Amino acid sequence: MRVPGHAQTCVQAISCRSIGYRWQRTRFRGIRSRPLALSEKEVVATVAVLDEKISDLFDQVVARNPGEAEFHQAVREVFDSLGPVLAKHPHYADAGIIRRLTEPERQIIFRVPWMDDQGQVQVNRGFRVEFNSALGPYKGGLRFHPSVYLGVIKFLGFEQIFKNSLTGLPIGGGKGGADFDPKGRSDGEIMRFCQSFMTELYRHIGEHTDVPAGDIGVGGREIGYLFGQYKRITNRYESGVLTGKGLAWGGSQVRTEATGYGVVFFVRDMLAAVDDKLDGKTVVVSGSGNVAIYAIEKIQQLGGRVIACSDSSGYVVDEAGIDLELLKEIKNVKRGRIGDYAEGRSSARFVTDGSLWNVPTDIAIPCATQNELNGADAAQLVKNGVRIVAEGANMPCTPEAVRIFHDAGVRFAPGKAANAGGVATSALEMQQNASRDSWTFGYTEERLSEIMSSIHDLCLHTADEYGAAGNYVTGANIAGFIKVADAMLALGLI
């Protein structure tokens, strides 16, 4: 039976009007300081009309997608930034771009039957949401987790549109997965599930159509089984159909490290923008999977000190700095729990109650899952003097948490910008596959660093242009939106 984990981790999203939500007109005022064809009165009137139009559009999204709280939350977060764009470029609204963007081009739901080690037939539900292909083939990961349902996949796919747009690479947005829990399953069970999943998915993907990758519950092992089944069914060695592959069979250097490294490169640039650096800063990282581990690795390489990390059983605090090799051995080799770290490290303590975000730190990087950091956590971080929060996971901060950070002047980087390193390196893997080439680790990491710096600068520049200086959320949403919207206009009404 699927555990409705999404009901526990998400913030219920309802219509703007029913909760008295007011779009942030302070952001809209920023457009008044720049030369416009409109007069002051016309600007105010335009903003008021747009305010109502955006609210109506959001109500329509909620009505058309009932019960999908995560999707509602993701859409509202983007809508919150679009008022000044539509005031300056009304042709986007005239062409129905926003309505088209919030409706996936294709939603695929399918049965995944498989046999467990006891010979019992199990049935799961698989999903692939091909959200938007204006910039290129659909691109986005596959998530295997019991909390997966259509609303989660749509939220992730919607975010992927803007994240992929920000990279500057020719990739559209999509996402997929299944409500299958790989935890506690044997290697044979996981292989049989992956083979059954791909037996349906194969007909919908291709290197020029839709290119899945990994996500929570889908690592190198699962990608291998999926690719093997695709090759068997199609009789084609189509390397570019999946990314996150092993190095021996079409994978890319730095792909495993990419999301974790990328978020740290983004933090590095956030600090550089205010003439600061990571060296000597304390950092708290949630999670202890690939994203968290490689974020910790890059933080340490740049001189930062990670003092806490976590998993679903609790968190460890190590003021001496997390011993990365010990953490890797526990999580990647022994497949152990984070509590094992404290048993092997005298300077560490393991905590099973309370919040990881109670630990005082300069920088917080949530890398676990959506809505893990709530308003109370944000208030505690602010009280303890946090300076930067960067999302390593997809939408790990609730709307209330984001508001608290902004109100307190904490520099906040949204996931669609800060964790784009994973999909950027996936696109680099696609380039290597297309040219039958293989790049060195150093060259690939350099490309990743350049892409993350470009995203950072684009977010800052766009935020400043639209009257929200220093607001990475507004900058990311507007910059990502404009590129996709312009492509959609150029391609016609399709």
XYZ file of C-alpha atoms in Angstrom:
494
model
C 0.000 0.000 0.000
C 1.314 3.469 -0.859
C 2.132 5.526 2.190
C 0.750 9.055 1.664
C 3.997 10.703 2.680
C 3.198 13.729 0.585
C 0.362 14.535 2.941
C 2.834 14.809 5.799
C 5.559 16.788 4.062
C 3.666 19.387 2.070
C 1.931 22.599 2.948
C -1.682 22.550 1.791
C -2.050 25.050 -1.034
C -5.395 26.677 -1.668
C -6.581 29.528 -3.807
C -5.134 32.976 -3.317
C -8.494 34.550 -2.671
C -9.705 31.992 -0.151
C -6.716 32.588 2.130
C -6.609 36.321 1.509
C -3.194 36.004 -0.135
C -1.964 39.298 -1.560
C 0.571 39.298 -4.365
C 3.608 41.260 -3.270
C 3.045 44.706 -4.750
C 6.341 45.879 -3.268
C 8.022 43.899 -6.015
C 5.804 45.490 -8.647
C 6.731 48.982 -7.465
C 10.279 48.342 -8.590
C 9.272 48.838 -12.199
C 8.349 52.469 -11.495
C 11.949 53.528 -11.032
C 12.801 52.677 -14.637
C 11.682 54.478 -17.802
C 8.380 53.035 -19.024
C 5.922 53.971 -21.707
C 3.201 53.929 -19.026
C 2.537 56.808 -16.660
C 2.591 56.383 -12.880
C -1.203 56.025 -12.785
C -1.185 53.558 -15.648
C 1.447 51.441 -13.913
C -0.625 51.292 -10.719
C -3.757 50.403 -12.694
C -1.894 47.769 -14.704
C -0.499 46.148 -11.563
C -3.983 45.999 -10.009
C -5.426 44.332 -13.112
C -2.522 41.881 -13.312
C -2.878 41.117 -9.626
C -6.462 40.014 -10.259
C -5.604 38.133 -13.460
C -2.801 36.153 -11.831
C -5.037 35.347 -8.871
C -7.738 34.099 -11.264
C -5.203 31.968 -13.146
C -4.001 30.409 -9.918
C -7.584 29.614 -8.883
C -8.032 27.882 -12.249
C -4.879 25.807 -11.713
C -6.137 24.674 -8.297
C -9.572 23.811 -9.706
C -8.112 21.824 -12.618
C -5.619 19.976 -10.420
C -7.471 19.172 -7.170
C -5.587 17.586 -4.291
C -2.141 18.266 -5.784
C -0.793 20.490 -3.018
C 2.877 20.331 -4.016
C 2.017 21.369 -7.581
C -0.133 24.248 -6.321
C 2.737 25.430 -4.120
C 5.252 25.357 -6.980
C 2.924 27.230 -9.335
C 2.082 29.912 -6.783
C 5.761 30.511 -6.049
C 6.391 31.237 -9.737
C 3.210 33.286 -10.181
C 4.325 35.503 -7.305
C 7.163 36.798 -9.498
C 5.382 37.347 -12.804
C 3.470 40.607 -12.241
C 6.234 42.966 -13.382
C 7.016 40.736 -16.376
C 3.441 40.858 -17.622
C 3.307 44.615 -17.024
C 6.364 45.090 -19.221
C 5.507 42.346 -21.748
C 1.693 42.075 -21.974
C 1.968 39.931 -25.114
C 2.845 36.945 -22.903
C -0.592 37.132 -21.302
C -2.308 37.810 -24.633
C -0.802 34.605 -26.057
C -1.961 32.530 -23.084
C 1.606 31.605 -22.161
C 0.924 31.216 -18.440
C -2.094 28.958 -18.947
C -0.128 26.853 -21.411
C 2.888 26.628 -19.100
C 0.848 25.232 -16.217
C -0.705 22.480 -18.344
C 1.679 19.583 -19.141
C 2.056 18.702 -22.799
C 1.600 15.053 -21.860
C 0.851 13.046 -18.696
C 1.555 9.321 -18.787
C 0.339 7.000 -16.005
C 0.914 3.269 -16.228
C 0.808 -0.009 -14.317
C 4.095 -1.586 -13.206
C 3.595 -5.289 -12.325
C 6.565 -7.238 -10.950
C 7.343 -10.316 -8.854
C 9.014 -10.195 -5.440
C 11.444 -12.765 -4.043
C 8.586 -14.739 -2.470
C 6.957 -15.229 -5.854
C 4.149 -12.767 -5.080
C 2.937 -10.395 -7.769
C 3.235 -6.724 -6.806
C 1.716 -3.796 -8.686
C 2.910 -0.194 -8.558
C 1.975 2.919 -10.469
C 4.417 4.638 -12.810
C 4.385 8.225 -14.062
C 6.043 10.382 -16.687
C 4.951 14.001 -17.029
C 6.337 15.576 -20.195
C 5.739 19.164 -19.196
C 7.310 21.477 -21.760
C 9.547 20.920 -24.790
C 9.865 24.487 -26.094
C 13.630 24.555 -25.462
C 14.498 20.940 -26.258
C 13.663 17.327 -25.414
C 11.983 16.759 -22.064
C 14.641 16.351 -19.369
C 14.187 15.372 -15.748
C 14.738 12.560 -13.298
C 12.860 9.474 -12.159
C 11.907 9.199 -8.477
C 11.123 5.853 -6.815
C 9.525 6.561 -3.432
C 6.257 5.588 -1.709
C 5.207 9.263 -1.503
C 5.156 9.611 -5.299
C 1.831 10.460 -6.910
C 0.825 12.656 -9.830
C 0.943 15.911 -7.831
C 4.554 15.344 -6.760
C 5.647 14.509 -10.308
C 3.866 17.578 -11.709
C 5.475 19.840 -9.109
C 8.909 18.454 -9.959
C 8.265 18.680 -13.706
C 7.018 22.269 -13.455
C 10.108 23.304 -11.477
C 12.257 21.488 -14.046
C 11.023 23.753 -16.856
C 12.549 26.846 -15.258
C 15.600 25.095 -13.837
C 16.512 23.715 -17.262
C 15.864 27.078 -18.872
C 18.299 28.767 -16.473
C 21.153 26.453 -17.498
C 21.163 27.964 -20.986
C 21.263 24.452 -22.452
C 18.743 23.113 -25.024
C 16.564 20.989 -22.725
C 12.871 21.066 -21.875
C 11.229 20.053 -18.611
C 9.788 16.731 -17.464
C 9.759 14.328 -14.531
C 8.768 10.761 -13.760
C 8.811 8.010 -11.194
C 6.793 5.429 -9.323
C 5.324 4.821 -5.869
C 7.803 1.945 -5.423
C 9.976 1.850 -2.301
C 13.436 0.385 -3.039
C 14.365 0.339 0.660
C 14.596 -3.209 1.960
C 14.260 -4.722 -1.507
C 16.796 -7.185 -2.872
C 18.905 -6.471 -5.927
C 16.818 -8.962 -7.895
C 13.555 -7.279 -6.902
C 14.866 -3.868 -7.912
C 16.057 -5.245 -11.246
C 12.672 -6.833 -11.975
C 10.852 -3.635 -11.040
C 13.119 -1.497 -13.253
C 12.669 -3.878 -16.174
C 8.886 -3.774 -15.838
C 8.931 0.023 -15.504
C 11.009 0.437 -18.668
C 8.864 -2.062 -20.591
C 6.160 0.619 -20.600
C 8.292 3.770 -20.464
C 10.516 2.905 -23.454
C 7.849 3.826 -26.011
C 7.683 7.399 -24.675
C 11.395 8.311 -24.477
C 14.375 8.838 -26.779
C 17.485 10.993 -27.062
C 15.572 13.573 -29.145
C 12.251 13.152 -27.325
C 12.533 12.637 -23.570
C 15.689 11.881 -21.582
C 15.136 10.665 -17.985
C 17.813 10.525 -15.285
C 18.009 9.546 -11.617
C 16.472 11.147 -8.550
C 15.515 9.893 -5.065
C 15.572 6.086 -5.108
C 17.120 5.936 -8.583
C 20.911 5.784 -8.656
C 23.520 4.208 -10.903
C 22.273 0.661 -10.286
C 18.705 1.503 -11.267
C 19.805 3.522 -14.319
C 21.818 0.475 -15.414
C 18.828 -1.856 -15.186
C 16.604 0.666 -16.962
C 19.099 1.220 -19.781
C 19.686 -2.514 -20.166
C 15.968 -3.162 -20.606
C 15.652 -0.272 -23.063
C 18.510 -1.697 -25.131
C 16.997 -5.177 -25.028
C 13.536 -4.028 -26.162
C 14.645 -1.598 -28.882
C 17.790 -3.412 -30.063
C 19.546 -0.018 -30.111
C 22.515 1.222 -28.100
C 21.097 4.719 -27.758
C 23.413 6.190 -25.126
C 21.647 9.534 -24.970
C 18.270 8.110 -23.920
C 19.203 8.174 -20.209
C 21.730 10.142 -18.190
C 23.464 9.219 -14.969
C 24.993 6.176 -16.642
C 28.176 4.436 -15.529
C 31.456 5.752 -16.940
C 32.123 2.463 -18.739
C 28.916 2.642 -20.766
C 28.321 6.245 -21.762
C 28.278 8.176 -18.502
C 29.967 11.461 -17.679
C 32.573 12.469 -15.173
C 31.191 14.643 -12.337
C 27.585 13.480 -12.892
C 27.442 11.826 -9.455
C 28.910 14.903 -7.782
C 27.132 17.496 -9.921
C 24.142 18.580 -7.830
C 26.131 18.798 -4.601
C 29.071 20.552 -6.229
C 26.725 22.868 -8.123
C 24.885 24.171 -5.069
C 28.215 24.953 -3.398
C 29.446 26.782 -6.510
C 26.248 28.840 -6.313
C 26.858 29.627 -2.625
C 30.448 30.559 -3.492
C 29.131 33.105 -5.997
C 26.519 34.439 -3.556
C 29.326 35.151 -1.112
C 31.566 36.633 -3.812
C 28.757 39.032 -4.767
C 29.142 40.638 -1.321
C 32.956 40.378 -1.284
C 33.040 37.317 0.958
C 34.121 33.694 0.613
C 33.328 30.235 1.974
C 36.633 29.791 3.776
C 36.060 29.582 7.533
C 32.244 29.499 7.367
C 30.194 26.916 9.270
C 27.606 24.990 7.258
C 24.694 22.688 8.121
C 23.615 20.260 5.381
C 20.468 18.152 5.641
C 20.471 14.646 4.216
C 23.354 12.257 3.658
C 22.702 11.005 0.143
C 24.616 11.925 -2.997
C 23.637 15.600 -3.012
C 24.548 16.122 0.642
C 27.762 14.085 0.535
C 29.187 15.894 -2.483
C 28.051 19.274 -1.192
C 30.029 18.498 1.965
C 33.015 17.445 -0.148
C 33.080 20.678 -2.144
C 32.473 22.840 0.950
C 35.517 21.281 2.597
C 37.611 21.777 -0.537
C 36.714 25.484 -0.473
C 37.594 25.879 3.204
C 34.164 25.657 4.838
C 33.368 23.478 7.861
C 30.240 21.304 7.812
C 29.136 20.746 11.403
C 25.904 18.744 10.982
C 24.077 16.423 8.573
C 21.157 14.023 8.824
C 19.023 11.177 7.571
C 15.467 10.082 8.372
C 16.572 8.612 11.731
C 18.009 11.860 13.146
C 21.055 14.070 12.787
C 24.662 14.282 13.931
C 26.490 17.372 15.146
C 30.279 17.406 14.875
C 31.759 20.791 15.753
C 35.189 19.547 14.664
C 33.799 19.174 11.160
C 32.152 16.180 9.496
C 34.636 13.397 8.680
C 33.694 12.886 5.043
C 35.493 9.574 4.569
C 33.732 8.092 7.597
C 30.382 9.401 6.348
C 30.961 7.921 2.877
C 31.900 4.557 4.361
C 28.750 4.462 6.496
C 26.308 5.626 3.809
C 27.831 4.347 0.554
C 29.608 1.153 1.632
C 27.853 -0.145 4.747
C 24.455 1.391 3.869
C 24.175 2.357 7.536
C 22.307 5.039 9.449
C 23.616 8.443 10.434
C 23.718 7.386 14.095
C 26.601 5.050 13.225
C 28.706 8.156 12.565
C 28.556 9.239 16.216
C 29.612 5.762 17.338
C 32.798 6.050 15.293
C 33.600 9.695 16.037
C 34.207 10.928 19.584
C 33.596 14.594 18.711
C 30.100 13.866 17.356
C 26.719 13.492 18.998
C 23.603 11.880 17.541
C 20.219 13.553 18.049
C 16.906 11.797 17.399
C 14.499 14.531 18.482
C 14.304 18.220 17.686
C 15.340 19.834 14.426
C 18.641 19.854 12.589
C 17.972 23.535 11.902
C 18.377 24.361 15.601
C 22.146 24.046 15.104
C 23.693 27.552 14.808
C 25.432 28.029 11.459
C 26.517 30.632 8.912
C 25.064 28.745 5.935
C 22.210 26.226 5.663
C 21.833 23.874 2.691
C 18.703 21.668 2.803
C 19.387 18.647 0.580
C 16.794 16.062 1.665
C 13.261 16.517 0.303
C 10.433 18.976 -0.330
C 9.095 21.075 2.548
C 11.612 19.765 5.080
C 12.395 23.249 6.423
C 9.326 25.026 7.820
C 8.597 28.428 9.296
C 9.644 27.482 12.818
C 12.932 26.109 11.489
C 13.518 29.291 9.500
C 12.826 31.473 12.529
C 15.342 29.474 14.565
C 17.992 29.745 11.852
C 17.452 33.510 11.668
C 17.636 33.794 15.448
C 20.950 31.900 15.391
C 22.419 34.236 12.765
C 22.253 32.284 9.498
C 23.444 34.384 6.552
C 22.733 32.235 3.493
C 20.224 29.469 2.738
C 20.593 27.581 -0.550
C 18.219 24.808 -1.615
C 20.062 21.627 -2.597
C 16.806 19.656 -2.841
C 13.686 20.565 -4.824
C 11.526 23.049 -2.888
C 12.769 21.966 0.572
C 11.668 25.253 2.180
C 7.998 25.989 2.803
C 6.561 29.320 1.597
C 6.477 30.546 5.194
C 10.167 29.720 5.620
C 11.087 31.589 2.440
C 9.097 34.625 3.600
C 10.867 34.617 6.967
C 14.276 34.484 5.285
C 13.412 37.370 2.978
C 11.943 39.476 5.781
C 15.108 38.933 7.855
C 17.441 39.846 4.993
C 18.883 36.337 4.711
C 20.210 35.660 1.217
C 18.088 32.809 -0.143
C 18.736 30.720 -3.277
C 15.803 28.667 -4.651
C 16.344 25.103 -5.822
C 15.543 25.837 -9.454
C 18.742 27.919 -9.533
C 20.964 26.499 -6.804
C 20.551 22.790 -7.550
C 20.602 23.039 -11.343
C 24.077 21.473 -11.445
C 22.672 17.963 -11.723
C 20.583 18.563 -14.819
C 23.293 20.793 -16.321
C 25.799 17.948 -16.125
C 23.169 15.567 -17.493
C 22.955 17.841 -20.529
C 26.758 17.746 -20.776
C 26.506 13.940 -20.714
C 24.035 14.167 -23.607
C 26.557 16.294 -25.525
C 29.280 13.717 -24.979
C 26.965 10.892 -26.061
C 25.982 12.747 -29.232
C 29.618 13.321 -30.220
C 30.837 9.883 -29.026
C 33.247 11.722 -26.751
C 34.312 11.534 -23.106
C 35.577 14.555 -21.195
C 38.013 14.641 -18.281
C 36.863 15.234 -14.700
C 38.633 18.597 -14.557
C 37.134 19.901 -17.794
C 33.616 18.764 -16.878
C 33.841 20.316 -13.408
C 35.050 23.565 -14.972
C 32.046 23.574 -17.319
C 29.743 22.952 -14.344
C 31.307 25.804 -12.384
C 30.877 28.161 -15.349
C 27.221 27.178 -15.786
C 26.441 27.742 -12.102
C 28.171 31.141 -12.184
C 26.157 32.051 -15.270
C 22.909 31.066 -13.517
C 23.871 33.081 -10.441
C 24.683 36.193 -12.455
C 21.526 35.850 -14.561
C 19.350 35.636 -11.435
C 20.953 38.718 -9.886
C 20.815 40.748 -13.110
C 17.177 39.853 -13.789
C 16.100 40.590 -10.219
C 17.737 44.004 -10.461
C 16.154 44.702 -13.856
C 12.678 43.997 -12.493
C 13.024 46.015 -9.307
C 13.819 43.219 -6.843
C 17.555 43.660 -6.311
C 19.173 40.736 -4.506
C 16.054 38.547 -4.674
C 17.217 35.264 -6.200
C 13.700 33.791 -6.213
C 12.307 36.600 -8.355
C 15.375 36.603 -10.583
C 15.284 32.839 -11.162
C 11.557 32.735 -11.859
C 11.556 35.649 -14.277
C 14.733 34.666 -16.146
C 13.578 31.065 -16.511
C 10.101 32.135 -17.577
C 11.166 34.655 -20.226
C 13.382 32.224 -22.121
C 10.684 29.547 -22.238
C 7.939 32.063 -23.051
C 9.898 33.530 -25.970
C 10.507 30.044 -27.377
C 6.816 29.168 -27.049
C 5.845 32.342 -28.910
C 8.307 31.558 -31.693
C 6.976 28.011 -32.117
C 3.348 29.079 -32.469
C 0.227 27.791 -30.763
C 1.071 24.113 -30.276
